[in-house]
JSON list of C-alpha atoms in Angstrom, two decimals:
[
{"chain": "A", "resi": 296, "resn": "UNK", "atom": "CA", "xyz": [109.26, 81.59, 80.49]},
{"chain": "A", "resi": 297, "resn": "UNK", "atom": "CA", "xyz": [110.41, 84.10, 78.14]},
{"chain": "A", "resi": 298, "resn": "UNK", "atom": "CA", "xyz": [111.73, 84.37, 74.22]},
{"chain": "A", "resi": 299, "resn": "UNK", "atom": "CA", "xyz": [114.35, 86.63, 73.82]},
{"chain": "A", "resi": 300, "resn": "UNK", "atom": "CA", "xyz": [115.68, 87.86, 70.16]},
{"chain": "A", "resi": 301, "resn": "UNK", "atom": "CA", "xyz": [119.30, 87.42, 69.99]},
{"chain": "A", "resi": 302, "resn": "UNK", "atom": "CA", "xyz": [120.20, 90.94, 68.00]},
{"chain": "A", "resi": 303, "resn": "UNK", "atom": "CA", "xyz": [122.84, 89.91, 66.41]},
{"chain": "A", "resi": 304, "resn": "UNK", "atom": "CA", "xyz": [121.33, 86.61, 64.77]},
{"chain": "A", "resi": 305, "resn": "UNK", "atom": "CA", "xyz": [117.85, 87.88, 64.17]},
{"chain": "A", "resi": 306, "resn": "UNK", "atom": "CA", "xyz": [116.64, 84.67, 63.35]},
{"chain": "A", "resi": 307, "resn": "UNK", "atom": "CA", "xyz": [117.69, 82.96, 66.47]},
{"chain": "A", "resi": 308, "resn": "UNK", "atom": "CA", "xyz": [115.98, 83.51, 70.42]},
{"chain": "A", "resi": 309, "resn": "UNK", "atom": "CA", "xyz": [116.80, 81.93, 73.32]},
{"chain": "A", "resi": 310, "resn": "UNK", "atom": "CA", "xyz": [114.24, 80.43, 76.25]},
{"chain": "A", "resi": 311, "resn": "UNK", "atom": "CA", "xyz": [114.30, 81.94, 79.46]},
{"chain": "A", "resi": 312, "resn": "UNK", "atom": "CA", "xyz": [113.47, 80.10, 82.34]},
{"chain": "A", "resi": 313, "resn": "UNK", "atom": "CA", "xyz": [112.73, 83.24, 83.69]},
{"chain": "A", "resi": 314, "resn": "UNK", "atom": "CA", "xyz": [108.98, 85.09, 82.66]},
{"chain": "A", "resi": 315, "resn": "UNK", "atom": "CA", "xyz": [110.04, 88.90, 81.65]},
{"chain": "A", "resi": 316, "resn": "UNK", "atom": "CA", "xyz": [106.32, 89.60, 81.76]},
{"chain": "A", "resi": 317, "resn": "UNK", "atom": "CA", "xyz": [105.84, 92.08, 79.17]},
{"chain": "A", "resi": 318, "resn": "UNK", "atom": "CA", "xyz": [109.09, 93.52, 79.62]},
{"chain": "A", "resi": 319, "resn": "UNK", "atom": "CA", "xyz": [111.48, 94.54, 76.49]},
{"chain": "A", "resi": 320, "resn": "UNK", "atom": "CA", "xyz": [114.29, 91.97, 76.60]},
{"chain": "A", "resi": 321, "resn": "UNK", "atom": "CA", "xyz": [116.30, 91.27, 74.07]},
{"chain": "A", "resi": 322, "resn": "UNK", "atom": "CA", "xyz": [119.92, 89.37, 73.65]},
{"chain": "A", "resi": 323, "resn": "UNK", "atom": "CA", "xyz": [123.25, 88.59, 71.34]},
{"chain": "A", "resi": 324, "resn": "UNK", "atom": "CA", "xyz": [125.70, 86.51, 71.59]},
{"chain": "A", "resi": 325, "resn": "UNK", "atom": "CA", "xyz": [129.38, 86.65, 70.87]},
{"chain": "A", "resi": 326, "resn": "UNK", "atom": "CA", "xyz": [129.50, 90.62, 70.83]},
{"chain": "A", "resi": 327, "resn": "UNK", "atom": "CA", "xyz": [133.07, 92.02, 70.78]},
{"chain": "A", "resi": 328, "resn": "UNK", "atom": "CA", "xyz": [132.99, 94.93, 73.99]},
{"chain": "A", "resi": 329, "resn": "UNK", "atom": "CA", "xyz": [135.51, 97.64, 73.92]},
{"chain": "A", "resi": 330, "resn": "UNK", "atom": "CA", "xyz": [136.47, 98.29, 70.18]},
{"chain": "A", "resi": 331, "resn": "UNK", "atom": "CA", "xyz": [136.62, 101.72, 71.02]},
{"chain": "A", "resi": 332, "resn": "UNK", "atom": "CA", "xyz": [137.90, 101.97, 74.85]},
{"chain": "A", "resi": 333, "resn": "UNK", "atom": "CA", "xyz": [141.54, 101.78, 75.78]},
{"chain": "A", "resi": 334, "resn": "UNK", "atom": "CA", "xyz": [140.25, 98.37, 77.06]},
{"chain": "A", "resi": 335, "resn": "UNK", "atom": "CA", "xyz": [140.84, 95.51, 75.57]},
{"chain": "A", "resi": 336, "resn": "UNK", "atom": "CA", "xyz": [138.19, 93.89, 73.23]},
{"chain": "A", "resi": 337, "resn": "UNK", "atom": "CA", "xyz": [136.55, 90.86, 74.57]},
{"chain": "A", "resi": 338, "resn": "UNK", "atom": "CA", "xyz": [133.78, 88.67, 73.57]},
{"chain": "A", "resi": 339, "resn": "UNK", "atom": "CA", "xyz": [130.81, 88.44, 75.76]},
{"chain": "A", "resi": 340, "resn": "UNK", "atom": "CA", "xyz": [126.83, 87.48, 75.71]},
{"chain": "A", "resi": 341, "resn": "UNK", "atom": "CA", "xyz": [124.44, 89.36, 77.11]},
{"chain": "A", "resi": 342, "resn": "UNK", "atom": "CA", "xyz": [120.78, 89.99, 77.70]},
{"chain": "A", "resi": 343, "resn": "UNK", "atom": "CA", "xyz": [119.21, 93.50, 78.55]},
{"chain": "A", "resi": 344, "resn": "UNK", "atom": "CA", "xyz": [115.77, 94.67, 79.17]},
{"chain": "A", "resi": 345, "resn": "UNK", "atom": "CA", "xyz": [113.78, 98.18, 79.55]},
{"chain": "A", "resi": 346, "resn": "UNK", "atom": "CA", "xyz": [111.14, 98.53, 82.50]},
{"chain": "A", "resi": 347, "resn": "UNK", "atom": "CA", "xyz": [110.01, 101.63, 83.24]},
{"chain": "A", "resi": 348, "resn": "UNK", "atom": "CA", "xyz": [113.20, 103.54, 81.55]},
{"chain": "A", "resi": 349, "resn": "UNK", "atom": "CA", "xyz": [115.73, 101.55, 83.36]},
{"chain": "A", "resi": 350, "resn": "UNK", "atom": "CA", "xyz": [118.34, 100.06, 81.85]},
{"chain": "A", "resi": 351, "resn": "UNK", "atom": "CA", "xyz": [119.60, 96.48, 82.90]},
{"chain": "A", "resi": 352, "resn": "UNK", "atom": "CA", "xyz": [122.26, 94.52, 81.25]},
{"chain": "A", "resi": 353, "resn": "UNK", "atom": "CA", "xyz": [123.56, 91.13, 82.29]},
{"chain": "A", "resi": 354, "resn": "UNK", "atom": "CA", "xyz": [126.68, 89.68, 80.69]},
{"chain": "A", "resi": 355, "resn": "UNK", "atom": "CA", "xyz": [128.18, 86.12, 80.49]},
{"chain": "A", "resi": 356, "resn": "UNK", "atom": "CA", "xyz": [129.87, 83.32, 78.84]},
{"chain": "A", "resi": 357, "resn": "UNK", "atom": "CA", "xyz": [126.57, 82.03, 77.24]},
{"chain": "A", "resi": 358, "resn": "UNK", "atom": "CA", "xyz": [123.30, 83.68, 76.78]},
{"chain": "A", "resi": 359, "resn": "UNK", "atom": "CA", "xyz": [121.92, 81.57, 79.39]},
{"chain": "A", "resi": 360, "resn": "UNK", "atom": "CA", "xyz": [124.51, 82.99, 82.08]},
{"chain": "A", "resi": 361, "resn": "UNK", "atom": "CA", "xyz": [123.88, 86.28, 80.68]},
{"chain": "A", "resi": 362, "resn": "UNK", "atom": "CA", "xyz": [119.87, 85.76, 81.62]},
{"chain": "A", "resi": 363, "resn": "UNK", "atom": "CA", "xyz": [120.19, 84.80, 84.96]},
{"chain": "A", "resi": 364, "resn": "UNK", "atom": "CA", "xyz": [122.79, 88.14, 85.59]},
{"chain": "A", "resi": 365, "resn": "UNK", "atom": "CA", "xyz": [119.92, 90.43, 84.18]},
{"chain": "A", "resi": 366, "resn": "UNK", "atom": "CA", "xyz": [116.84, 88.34, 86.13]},
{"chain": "A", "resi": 367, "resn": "UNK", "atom": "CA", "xyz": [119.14, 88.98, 89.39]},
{"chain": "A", "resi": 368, "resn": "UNK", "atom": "CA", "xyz": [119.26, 92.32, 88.87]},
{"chain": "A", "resi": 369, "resn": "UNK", "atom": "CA", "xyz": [115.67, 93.11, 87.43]},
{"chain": "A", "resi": 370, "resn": "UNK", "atom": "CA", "xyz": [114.76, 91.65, 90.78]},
{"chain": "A", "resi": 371, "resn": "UNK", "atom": "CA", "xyz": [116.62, 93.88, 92.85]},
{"chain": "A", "resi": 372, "resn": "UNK", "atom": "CA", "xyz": [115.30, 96.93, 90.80]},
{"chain": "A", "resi": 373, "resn": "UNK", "atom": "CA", "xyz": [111.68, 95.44, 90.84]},
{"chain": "A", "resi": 374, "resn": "UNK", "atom": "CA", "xyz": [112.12, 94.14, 94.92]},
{"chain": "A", "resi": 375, "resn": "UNK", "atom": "CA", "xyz": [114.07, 97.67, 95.87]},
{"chain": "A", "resi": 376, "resn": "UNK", "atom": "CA", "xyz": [112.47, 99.43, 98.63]},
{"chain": "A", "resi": 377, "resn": "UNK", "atom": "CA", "xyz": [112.97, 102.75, 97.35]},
{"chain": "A", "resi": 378, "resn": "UNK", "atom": "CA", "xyz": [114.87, 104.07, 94.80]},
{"chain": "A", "resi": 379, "resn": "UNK", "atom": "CA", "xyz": [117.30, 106.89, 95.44]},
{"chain": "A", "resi": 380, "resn": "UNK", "atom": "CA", "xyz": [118.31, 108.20, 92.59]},
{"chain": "A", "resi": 381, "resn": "UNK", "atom": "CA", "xyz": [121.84, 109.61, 92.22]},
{"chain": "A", "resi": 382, "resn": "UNK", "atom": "CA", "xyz": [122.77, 112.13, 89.09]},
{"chain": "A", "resi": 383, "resn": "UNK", "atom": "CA", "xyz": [125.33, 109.92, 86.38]},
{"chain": "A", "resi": 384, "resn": "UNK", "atom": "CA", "xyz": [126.19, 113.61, 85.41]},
{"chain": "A", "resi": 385, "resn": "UNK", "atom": "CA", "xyz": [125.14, 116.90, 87.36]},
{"chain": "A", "resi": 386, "resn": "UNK", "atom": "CA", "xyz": [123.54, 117.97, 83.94]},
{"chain": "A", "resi": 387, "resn": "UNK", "atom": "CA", "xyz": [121.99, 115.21, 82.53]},
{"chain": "A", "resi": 388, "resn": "UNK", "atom": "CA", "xyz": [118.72, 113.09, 83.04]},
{"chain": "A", "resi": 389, "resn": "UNK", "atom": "CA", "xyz": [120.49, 109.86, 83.85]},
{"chain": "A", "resi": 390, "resn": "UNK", "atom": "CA", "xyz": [120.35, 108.21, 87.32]},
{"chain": "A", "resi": 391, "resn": "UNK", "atom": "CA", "xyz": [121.92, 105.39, 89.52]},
{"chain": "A", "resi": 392, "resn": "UNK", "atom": "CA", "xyz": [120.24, 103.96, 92.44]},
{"chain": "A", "resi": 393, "resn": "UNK", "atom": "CA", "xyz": [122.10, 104.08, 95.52]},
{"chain": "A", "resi": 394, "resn": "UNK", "atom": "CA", "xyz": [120.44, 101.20, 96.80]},
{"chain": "A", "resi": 395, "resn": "UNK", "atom": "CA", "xyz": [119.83, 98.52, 93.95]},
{"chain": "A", "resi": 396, "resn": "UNK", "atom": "CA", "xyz": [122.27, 99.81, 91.09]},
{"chain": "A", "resi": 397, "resn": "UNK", "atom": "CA", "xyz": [119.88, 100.25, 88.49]},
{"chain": "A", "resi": 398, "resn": "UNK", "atom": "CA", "xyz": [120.71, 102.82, 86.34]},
{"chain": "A", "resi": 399, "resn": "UNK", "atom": "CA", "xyz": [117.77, 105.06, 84.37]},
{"chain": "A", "resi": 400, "resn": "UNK", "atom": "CA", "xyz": [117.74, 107.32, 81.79]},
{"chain": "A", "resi": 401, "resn": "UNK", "atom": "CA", "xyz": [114.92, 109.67, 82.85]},
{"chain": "A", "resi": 402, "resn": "UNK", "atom": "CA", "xyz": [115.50, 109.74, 86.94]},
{"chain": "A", "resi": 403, "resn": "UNK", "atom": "CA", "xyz": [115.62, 113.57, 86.95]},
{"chain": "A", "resi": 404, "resn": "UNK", "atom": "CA", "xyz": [114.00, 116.57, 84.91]},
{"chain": "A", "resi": 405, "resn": "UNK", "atom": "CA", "xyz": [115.59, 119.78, 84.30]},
{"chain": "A", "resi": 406, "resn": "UNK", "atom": "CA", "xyz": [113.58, 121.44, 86.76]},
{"chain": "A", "resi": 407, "resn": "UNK", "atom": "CA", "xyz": [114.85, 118.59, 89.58]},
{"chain": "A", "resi": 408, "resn": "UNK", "atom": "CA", "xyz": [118.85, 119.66, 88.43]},
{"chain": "A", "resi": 409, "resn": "UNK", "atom": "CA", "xyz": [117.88, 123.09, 88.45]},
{"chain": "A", "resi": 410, "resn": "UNK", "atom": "CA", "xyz": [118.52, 123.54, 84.62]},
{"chain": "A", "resi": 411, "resn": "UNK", "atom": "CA", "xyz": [117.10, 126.21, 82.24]},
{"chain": "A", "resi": 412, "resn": "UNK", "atom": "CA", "xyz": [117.39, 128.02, 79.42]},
{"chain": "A", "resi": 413, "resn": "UNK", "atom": "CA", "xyz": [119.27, 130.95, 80.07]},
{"chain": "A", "resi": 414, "resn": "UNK", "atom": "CA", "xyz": [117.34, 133.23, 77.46]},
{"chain": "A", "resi": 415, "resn": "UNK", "atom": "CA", "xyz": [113.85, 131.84, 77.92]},
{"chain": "A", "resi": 416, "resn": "UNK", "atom": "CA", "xyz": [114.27, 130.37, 80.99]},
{"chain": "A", "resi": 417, "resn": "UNK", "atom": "CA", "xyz": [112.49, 126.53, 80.14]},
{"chain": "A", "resi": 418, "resn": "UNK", "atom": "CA", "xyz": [113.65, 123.67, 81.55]},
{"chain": "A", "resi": 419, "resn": "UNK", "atom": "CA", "xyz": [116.49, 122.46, 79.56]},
{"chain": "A", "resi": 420, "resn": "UNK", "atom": "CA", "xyz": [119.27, 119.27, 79.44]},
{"chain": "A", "resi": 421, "resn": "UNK", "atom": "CA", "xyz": [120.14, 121.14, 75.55]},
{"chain": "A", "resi": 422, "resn": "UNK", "atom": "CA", "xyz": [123.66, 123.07, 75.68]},
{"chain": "A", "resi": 423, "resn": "UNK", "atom": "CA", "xyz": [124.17, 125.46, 73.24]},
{"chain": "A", "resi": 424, "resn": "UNK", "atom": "CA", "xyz": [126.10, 123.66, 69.88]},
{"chain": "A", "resi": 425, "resn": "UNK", "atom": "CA", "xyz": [129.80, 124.63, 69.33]},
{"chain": "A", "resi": 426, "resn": "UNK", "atom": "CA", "xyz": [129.88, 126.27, 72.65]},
{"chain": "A", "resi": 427, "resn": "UNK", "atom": "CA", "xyz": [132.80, 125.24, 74.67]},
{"chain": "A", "resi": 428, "resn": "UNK", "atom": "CA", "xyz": [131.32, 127.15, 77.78]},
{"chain": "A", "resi": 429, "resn": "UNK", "atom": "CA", "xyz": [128.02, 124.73, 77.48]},
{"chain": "A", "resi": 430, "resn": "UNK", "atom": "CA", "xyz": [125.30, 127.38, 77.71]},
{"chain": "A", "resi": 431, "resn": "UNK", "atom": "CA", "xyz": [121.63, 126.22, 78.17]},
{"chain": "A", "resi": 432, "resn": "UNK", "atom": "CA", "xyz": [119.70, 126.97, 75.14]},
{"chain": "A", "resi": 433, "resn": "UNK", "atom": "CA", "xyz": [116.70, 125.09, 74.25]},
{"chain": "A", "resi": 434, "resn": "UNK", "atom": "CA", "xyz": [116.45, 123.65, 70.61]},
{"chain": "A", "resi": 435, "resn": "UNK", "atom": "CA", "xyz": [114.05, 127.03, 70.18]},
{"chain": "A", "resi": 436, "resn": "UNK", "atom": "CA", "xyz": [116.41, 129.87, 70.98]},
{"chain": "A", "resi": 437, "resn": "UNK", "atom": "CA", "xyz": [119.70, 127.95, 69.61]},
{"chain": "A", "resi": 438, "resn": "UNK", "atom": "CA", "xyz": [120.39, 129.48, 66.68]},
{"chain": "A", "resi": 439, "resn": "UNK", "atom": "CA", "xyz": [122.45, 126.53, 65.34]},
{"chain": "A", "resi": 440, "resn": "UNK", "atom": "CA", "xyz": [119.48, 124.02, 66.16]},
{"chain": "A", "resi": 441, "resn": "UNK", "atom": "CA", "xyz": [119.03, 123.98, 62.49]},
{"chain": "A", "resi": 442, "resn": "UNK", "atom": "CA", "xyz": [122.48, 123.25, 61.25]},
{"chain": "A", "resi": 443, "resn": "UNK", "atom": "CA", "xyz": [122.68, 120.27, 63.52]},
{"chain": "A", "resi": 444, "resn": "UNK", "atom": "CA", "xyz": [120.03, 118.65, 62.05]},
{"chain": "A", "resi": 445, "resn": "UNK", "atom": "CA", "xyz": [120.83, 119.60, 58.34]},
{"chain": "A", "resi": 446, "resn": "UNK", "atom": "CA", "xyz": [124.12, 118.57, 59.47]},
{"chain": "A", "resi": 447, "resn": "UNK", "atom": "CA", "xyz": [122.70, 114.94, 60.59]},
{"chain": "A", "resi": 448, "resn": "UNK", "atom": "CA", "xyz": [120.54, 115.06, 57.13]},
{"chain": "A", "resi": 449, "resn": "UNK", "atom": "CA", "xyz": [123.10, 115.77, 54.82]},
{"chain": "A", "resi": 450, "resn": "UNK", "atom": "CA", "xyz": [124.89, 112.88, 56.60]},
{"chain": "A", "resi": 451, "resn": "UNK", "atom": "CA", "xyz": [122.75, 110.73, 54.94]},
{"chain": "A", "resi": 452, "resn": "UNK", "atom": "CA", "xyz": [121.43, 112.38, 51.83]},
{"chain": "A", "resi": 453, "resn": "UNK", "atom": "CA", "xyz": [122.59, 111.43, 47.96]},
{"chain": "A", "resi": 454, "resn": "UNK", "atom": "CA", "xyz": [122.06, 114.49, 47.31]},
{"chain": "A", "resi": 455, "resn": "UNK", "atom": "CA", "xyz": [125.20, 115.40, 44.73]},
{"chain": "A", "resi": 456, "resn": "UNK", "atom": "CA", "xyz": [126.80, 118.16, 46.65]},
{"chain": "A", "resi": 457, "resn": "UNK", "atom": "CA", "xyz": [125.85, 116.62, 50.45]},
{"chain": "A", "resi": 458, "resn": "UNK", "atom": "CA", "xyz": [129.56, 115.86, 51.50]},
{"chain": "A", "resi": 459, "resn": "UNK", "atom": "CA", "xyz": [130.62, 119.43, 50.90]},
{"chain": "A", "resi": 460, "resn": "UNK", "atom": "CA", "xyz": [127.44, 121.29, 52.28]},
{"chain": "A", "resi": 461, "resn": "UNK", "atom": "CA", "xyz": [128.22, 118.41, 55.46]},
{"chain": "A", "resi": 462, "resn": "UNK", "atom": "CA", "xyz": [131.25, 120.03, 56.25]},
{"chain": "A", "resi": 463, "resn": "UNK", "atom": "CA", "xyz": [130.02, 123.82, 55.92]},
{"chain": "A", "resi": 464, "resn": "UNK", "atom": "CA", "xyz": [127.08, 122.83, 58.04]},
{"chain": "A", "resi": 465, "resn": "UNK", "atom": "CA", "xyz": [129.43, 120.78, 60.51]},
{"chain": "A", "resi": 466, "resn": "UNK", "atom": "CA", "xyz": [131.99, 123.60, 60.71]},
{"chain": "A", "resi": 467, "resn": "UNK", "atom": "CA", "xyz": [129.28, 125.66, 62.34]},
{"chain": "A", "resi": 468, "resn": "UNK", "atom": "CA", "xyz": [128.10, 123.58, 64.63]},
{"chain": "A", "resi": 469, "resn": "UNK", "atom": "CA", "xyz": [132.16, 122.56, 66.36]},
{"chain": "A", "resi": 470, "resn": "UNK", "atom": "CA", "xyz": [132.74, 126.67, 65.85]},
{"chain": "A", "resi": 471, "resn": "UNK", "atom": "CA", "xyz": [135.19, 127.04, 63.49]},
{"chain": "A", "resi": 472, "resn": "UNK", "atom": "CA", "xyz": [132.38, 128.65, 61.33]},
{"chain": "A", "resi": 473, "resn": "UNK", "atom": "CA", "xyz": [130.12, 131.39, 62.97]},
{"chain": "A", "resi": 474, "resn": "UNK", "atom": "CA", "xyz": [127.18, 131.22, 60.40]},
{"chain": "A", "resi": 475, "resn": "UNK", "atom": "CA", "xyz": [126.80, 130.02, 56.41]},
{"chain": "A", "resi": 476, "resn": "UNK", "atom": "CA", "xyz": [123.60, 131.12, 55.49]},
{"chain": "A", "resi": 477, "resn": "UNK", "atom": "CA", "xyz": [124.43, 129.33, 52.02]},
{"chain": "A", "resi": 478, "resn": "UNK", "atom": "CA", "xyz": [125.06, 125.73, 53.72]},
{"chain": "A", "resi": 479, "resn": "UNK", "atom": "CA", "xyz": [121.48, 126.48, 55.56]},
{"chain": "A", "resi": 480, "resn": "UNK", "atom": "CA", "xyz": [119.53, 127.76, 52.44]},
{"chain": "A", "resi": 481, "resn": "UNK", "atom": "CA", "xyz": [120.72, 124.37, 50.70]},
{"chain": "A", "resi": 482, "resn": "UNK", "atom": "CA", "xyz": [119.72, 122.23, 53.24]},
{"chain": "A", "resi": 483, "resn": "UNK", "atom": "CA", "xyz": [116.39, 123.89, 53.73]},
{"chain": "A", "resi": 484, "resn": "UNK", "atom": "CA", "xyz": [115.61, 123.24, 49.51]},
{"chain": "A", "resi": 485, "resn": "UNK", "atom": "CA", "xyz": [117.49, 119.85, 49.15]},
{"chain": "A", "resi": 486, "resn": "UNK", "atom": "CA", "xyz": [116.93, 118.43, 52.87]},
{"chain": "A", "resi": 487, "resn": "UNK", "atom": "CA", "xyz": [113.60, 116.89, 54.40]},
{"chain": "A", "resi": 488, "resn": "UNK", "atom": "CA", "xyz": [113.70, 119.97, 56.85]},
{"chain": "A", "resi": 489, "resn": "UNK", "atom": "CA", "xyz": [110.80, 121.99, 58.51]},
{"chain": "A", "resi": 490, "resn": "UNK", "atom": "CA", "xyz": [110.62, 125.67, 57.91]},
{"chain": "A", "resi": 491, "resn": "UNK", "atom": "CA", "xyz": [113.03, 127.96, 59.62]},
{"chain": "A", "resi": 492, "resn": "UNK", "atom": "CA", "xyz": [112.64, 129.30, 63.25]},
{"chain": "A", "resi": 493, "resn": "UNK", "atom": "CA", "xyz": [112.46, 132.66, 64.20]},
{"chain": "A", "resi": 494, "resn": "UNK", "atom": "CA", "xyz": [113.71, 133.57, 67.39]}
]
């Protein structure tokens, strides 16, 4: 038997029958799905846990109908003979088995997808930011590395002039802005950054 933490009510778990056995679980109840999709939004329960860097989700009318969805399908990832891992995306780390459905988020490395950097040639899932062809560039020979995380930052800093220095910072990183050395200097004095790259 397992507690699970209902994330939604934090002070409220629900009892497995099931034992998780040191697995991450965790639950809600009453979530609203689709908010965003086309879909329509609809309420549902659910309980998901983490072994190994799978991801399992069961869903449900109640919690407890939730829990038995993701105990069936922990124990076809756990029982599976084999996995065979299947790309979500050819350029991502993500995987599906073929043969028990579980889905992970580290099945493949760069090398395994055949993806590197094309200036320093590391293995690489990083495209190049504000590049509509998608170049591989590591985070060390991206050049705009920096503004995306002063970008993030200023996101949420109180700084007084962070909303404007957002947008500079931001404008590089879509490419409507090729550089603002300005925005960067800023960020570097009024941001919790590190020290600037060279490349």
């Amino acid at each position: 038997m397992s507690t699970i933490k209902l994330s939604c009510h934090p002070d409220e778990t629900f009892n497995s029958r099931h034992d998780y056995a040191g697995i991450y679980v965790q639950g809600g109840n009453g979530i609203v799905i689709g908010f965003k999709d086309p879909a329509p939004a609809r309420h549902t329960s659910f309980v998901e846990c983490f072994p190994d860097g799978a991801f399992i989700r069961g869903e449900g009318a109640s919690v407890a109908e939730a829990d038995e969805q993701c105990w069936s399908k922990l124990r076809a990832y756990l029982d599976c003979p084999g996995h065979e891992w299947v790309p979500v995306r050819p350029d991502g780390p993500a995987g599906t088995c073929s043969r028990c459905q579980t889905r992970r988020s580290d099945a493949f490395t760069p090398e395994e997808l055949g993806l590197f950097c094309t200036r320093c040639q590391a293995p690489t899932f990083e495209r190049a930011i504000g590049d509509p062809d998608r170049t591989l560039l590591c985070d060390g020979c991206d050049p705009k590395t920096a503004y995306s995380e002063a970008a993030v930052l200023a996101m949420f800093s109180f700084e007084p002039d962070s909303a404007e220095f957002m947008k500079r910072l931001d404008a590089v990183c879509d490419g409507t802005a090729t550089e603002d050395p300005e925005a960067l200097d800023w960020a570097y004095r009024h941001l919790e950054m590190k020290e600037p790259r060279t490349i």
